[in-house]
Coordinates of C-alpha atoms and ligand atoms in Angstrom, one line a residue:
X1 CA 1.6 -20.8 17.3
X2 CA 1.4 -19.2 14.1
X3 CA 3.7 -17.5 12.2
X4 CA 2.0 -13.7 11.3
X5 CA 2.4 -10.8 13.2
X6 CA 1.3 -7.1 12.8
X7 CA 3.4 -3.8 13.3
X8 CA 2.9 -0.6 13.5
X9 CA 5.8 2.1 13.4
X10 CA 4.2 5.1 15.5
X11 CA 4.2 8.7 14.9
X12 CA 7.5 9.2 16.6
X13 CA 9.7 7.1 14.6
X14 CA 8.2 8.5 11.3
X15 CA 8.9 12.4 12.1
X16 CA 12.2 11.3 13.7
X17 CA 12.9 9.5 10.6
X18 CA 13.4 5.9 12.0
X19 CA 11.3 4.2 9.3
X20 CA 13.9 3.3 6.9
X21 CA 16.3 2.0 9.2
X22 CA 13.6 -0.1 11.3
X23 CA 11.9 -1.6 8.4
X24 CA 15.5 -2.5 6.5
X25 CA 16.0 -4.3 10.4
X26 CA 12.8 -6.1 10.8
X27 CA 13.5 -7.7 7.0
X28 CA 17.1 -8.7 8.0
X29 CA 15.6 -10.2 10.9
X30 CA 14.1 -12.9 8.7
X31 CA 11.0 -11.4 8.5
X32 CA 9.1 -11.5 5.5
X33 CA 6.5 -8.8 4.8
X34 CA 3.0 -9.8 3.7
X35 CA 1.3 -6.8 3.9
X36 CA 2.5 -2.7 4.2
X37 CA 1.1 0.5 4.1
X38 CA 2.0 4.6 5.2
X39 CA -1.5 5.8 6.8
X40 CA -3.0 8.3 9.1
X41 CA -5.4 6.9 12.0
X42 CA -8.2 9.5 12.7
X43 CA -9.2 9.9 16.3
X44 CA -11.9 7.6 16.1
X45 CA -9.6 4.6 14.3
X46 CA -7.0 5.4 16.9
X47 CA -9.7 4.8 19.8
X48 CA -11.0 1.5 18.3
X49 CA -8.0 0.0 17.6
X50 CA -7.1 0.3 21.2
X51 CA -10.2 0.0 22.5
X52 CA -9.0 -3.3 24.9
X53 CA -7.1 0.1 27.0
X54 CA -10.2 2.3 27.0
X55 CA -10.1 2.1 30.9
X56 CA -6.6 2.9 31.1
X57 CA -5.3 6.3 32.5
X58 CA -3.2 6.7 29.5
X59 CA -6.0 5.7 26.8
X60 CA -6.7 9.4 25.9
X61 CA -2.9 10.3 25.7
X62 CA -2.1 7.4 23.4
X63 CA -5.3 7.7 21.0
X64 CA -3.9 11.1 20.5
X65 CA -0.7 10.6 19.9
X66 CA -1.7 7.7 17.9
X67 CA -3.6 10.1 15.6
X68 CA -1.1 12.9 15.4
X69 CA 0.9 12.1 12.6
X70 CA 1.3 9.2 9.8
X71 CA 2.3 5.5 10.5
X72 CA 3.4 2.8 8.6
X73 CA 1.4 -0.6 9.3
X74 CA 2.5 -4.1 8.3
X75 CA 1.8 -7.8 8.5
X76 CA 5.0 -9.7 9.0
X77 CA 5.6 -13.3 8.5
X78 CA 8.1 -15.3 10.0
X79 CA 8.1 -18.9 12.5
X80 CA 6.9 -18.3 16.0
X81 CA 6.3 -14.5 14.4
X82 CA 4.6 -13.1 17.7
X83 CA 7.1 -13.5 20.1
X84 CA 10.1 -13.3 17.6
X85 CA 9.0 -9.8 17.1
X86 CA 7.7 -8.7 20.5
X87 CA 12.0 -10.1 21.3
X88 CA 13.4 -7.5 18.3
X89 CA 11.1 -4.4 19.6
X90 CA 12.1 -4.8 23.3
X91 CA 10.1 -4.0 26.1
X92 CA 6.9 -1.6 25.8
X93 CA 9.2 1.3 28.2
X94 CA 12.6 2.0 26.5
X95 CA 14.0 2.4 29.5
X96 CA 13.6 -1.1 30.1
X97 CA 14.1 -2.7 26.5
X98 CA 17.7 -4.6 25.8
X99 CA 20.6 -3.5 24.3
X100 CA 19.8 -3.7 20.5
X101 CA 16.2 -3.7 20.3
X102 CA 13.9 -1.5 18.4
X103 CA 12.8 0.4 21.3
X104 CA 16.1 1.0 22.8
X105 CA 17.5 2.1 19.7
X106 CA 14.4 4.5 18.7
X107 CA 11.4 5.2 21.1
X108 CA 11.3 8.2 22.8
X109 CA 9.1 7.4 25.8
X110 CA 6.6 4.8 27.2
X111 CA 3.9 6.5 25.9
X112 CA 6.2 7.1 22.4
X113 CA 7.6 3.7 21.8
X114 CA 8.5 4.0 18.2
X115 CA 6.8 0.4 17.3
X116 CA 3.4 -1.4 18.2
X117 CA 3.7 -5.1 18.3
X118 CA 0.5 -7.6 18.4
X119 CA 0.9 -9.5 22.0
X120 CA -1.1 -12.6 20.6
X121 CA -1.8 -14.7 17.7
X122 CA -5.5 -14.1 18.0
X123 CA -4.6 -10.1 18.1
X124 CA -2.1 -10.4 15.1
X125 CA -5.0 -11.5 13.4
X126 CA -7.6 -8.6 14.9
X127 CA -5.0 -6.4 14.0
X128 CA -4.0 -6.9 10.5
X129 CA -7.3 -7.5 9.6
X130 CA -8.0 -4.0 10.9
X131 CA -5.9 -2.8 8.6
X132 CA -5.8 -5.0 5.3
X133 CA -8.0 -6.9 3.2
X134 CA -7.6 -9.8 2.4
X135 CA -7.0 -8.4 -1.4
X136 CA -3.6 -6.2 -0.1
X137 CA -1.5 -9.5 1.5
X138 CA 0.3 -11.3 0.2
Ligands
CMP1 P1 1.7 -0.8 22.4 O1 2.5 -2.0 22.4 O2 1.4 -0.1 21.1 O3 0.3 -1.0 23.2 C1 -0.4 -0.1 24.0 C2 0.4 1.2 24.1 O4 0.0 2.0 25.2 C3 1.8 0.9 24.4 O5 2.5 0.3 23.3 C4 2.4 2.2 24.9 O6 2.7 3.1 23.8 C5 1.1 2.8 25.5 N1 1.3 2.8 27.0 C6 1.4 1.7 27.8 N2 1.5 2.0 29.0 C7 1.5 3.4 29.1 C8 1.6 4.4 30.1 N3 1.7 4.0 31.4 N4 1.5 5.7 29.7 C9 1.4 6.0 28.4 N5 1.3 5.1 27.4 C10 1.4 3.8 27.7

């Protein structure tokens, strides 16, 4: 179990202007933030960062919409941090996520879920390391 986890608030949330209020949530949910950046995935970035669903029906759609407008990325700290987090977001379809959560309160879709969440510790790690050097957390 560790305690790092990595997010990403998608395209949706940041032209809907969600960022504020979710980030301002995931810190007075006792996270601490280790690492945090606004960037822009190209096509390519988008594909390999979610190359584990290149099989997927939906892999095209989402490495798309991945790449169509900025996100913010960030490593997050806090005990049990994976599944803490992957609680506060909600389930991947909105429709399905609780009362309260991230998704509930700001995804759009399935496919437009406002916030990525790593589903592992070993992925946390992939995935902030995808994103940050060691130089930019802190
Ligand atoms: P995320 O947690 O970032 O990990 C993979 C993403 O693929 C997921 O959130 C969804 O945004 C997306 N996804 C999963 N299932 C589907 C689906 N059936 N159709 C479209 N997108 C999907």
């Amino acid at each position: 179990m560790s305690n790092r986890t990595f997010t990403m608030i998608k395209p949706d949330a940041m032209k809907n202007g969600h960022a504020g209020a979710i980030l301002d949530r995931i810190i007075k949910e006792g996270f601490r933030v280790v690492a945090l950046k606004q960037t822009k995935l190209s096509a390519e970035k988008a594909g390999e960062f979610y190359a584990v669903h290149k099989e997927r029906p939906f892999y095209g759609e989402l490495v798309e919409f991945m790449s169509s407008g900025v996100i913010v990325a960030a490593i997050l700290e806090k005990e049990n941090a994976v599944a803490a987090f992957r609680e506060l977001i909600g389930a991947t379809n909105p429709a399905q996520a609780a009362e309260g959560t991230i998704r509930k309160l700001y995804a759009t879709s399935l496919g437009e879920n406002a916030v990525h969440g790593s589903d592992s510790d070993a992925n946390a790690q992939i995935e902030g390391s995808f994103f940050f050097s060691g130089l930019e957390q802190f």
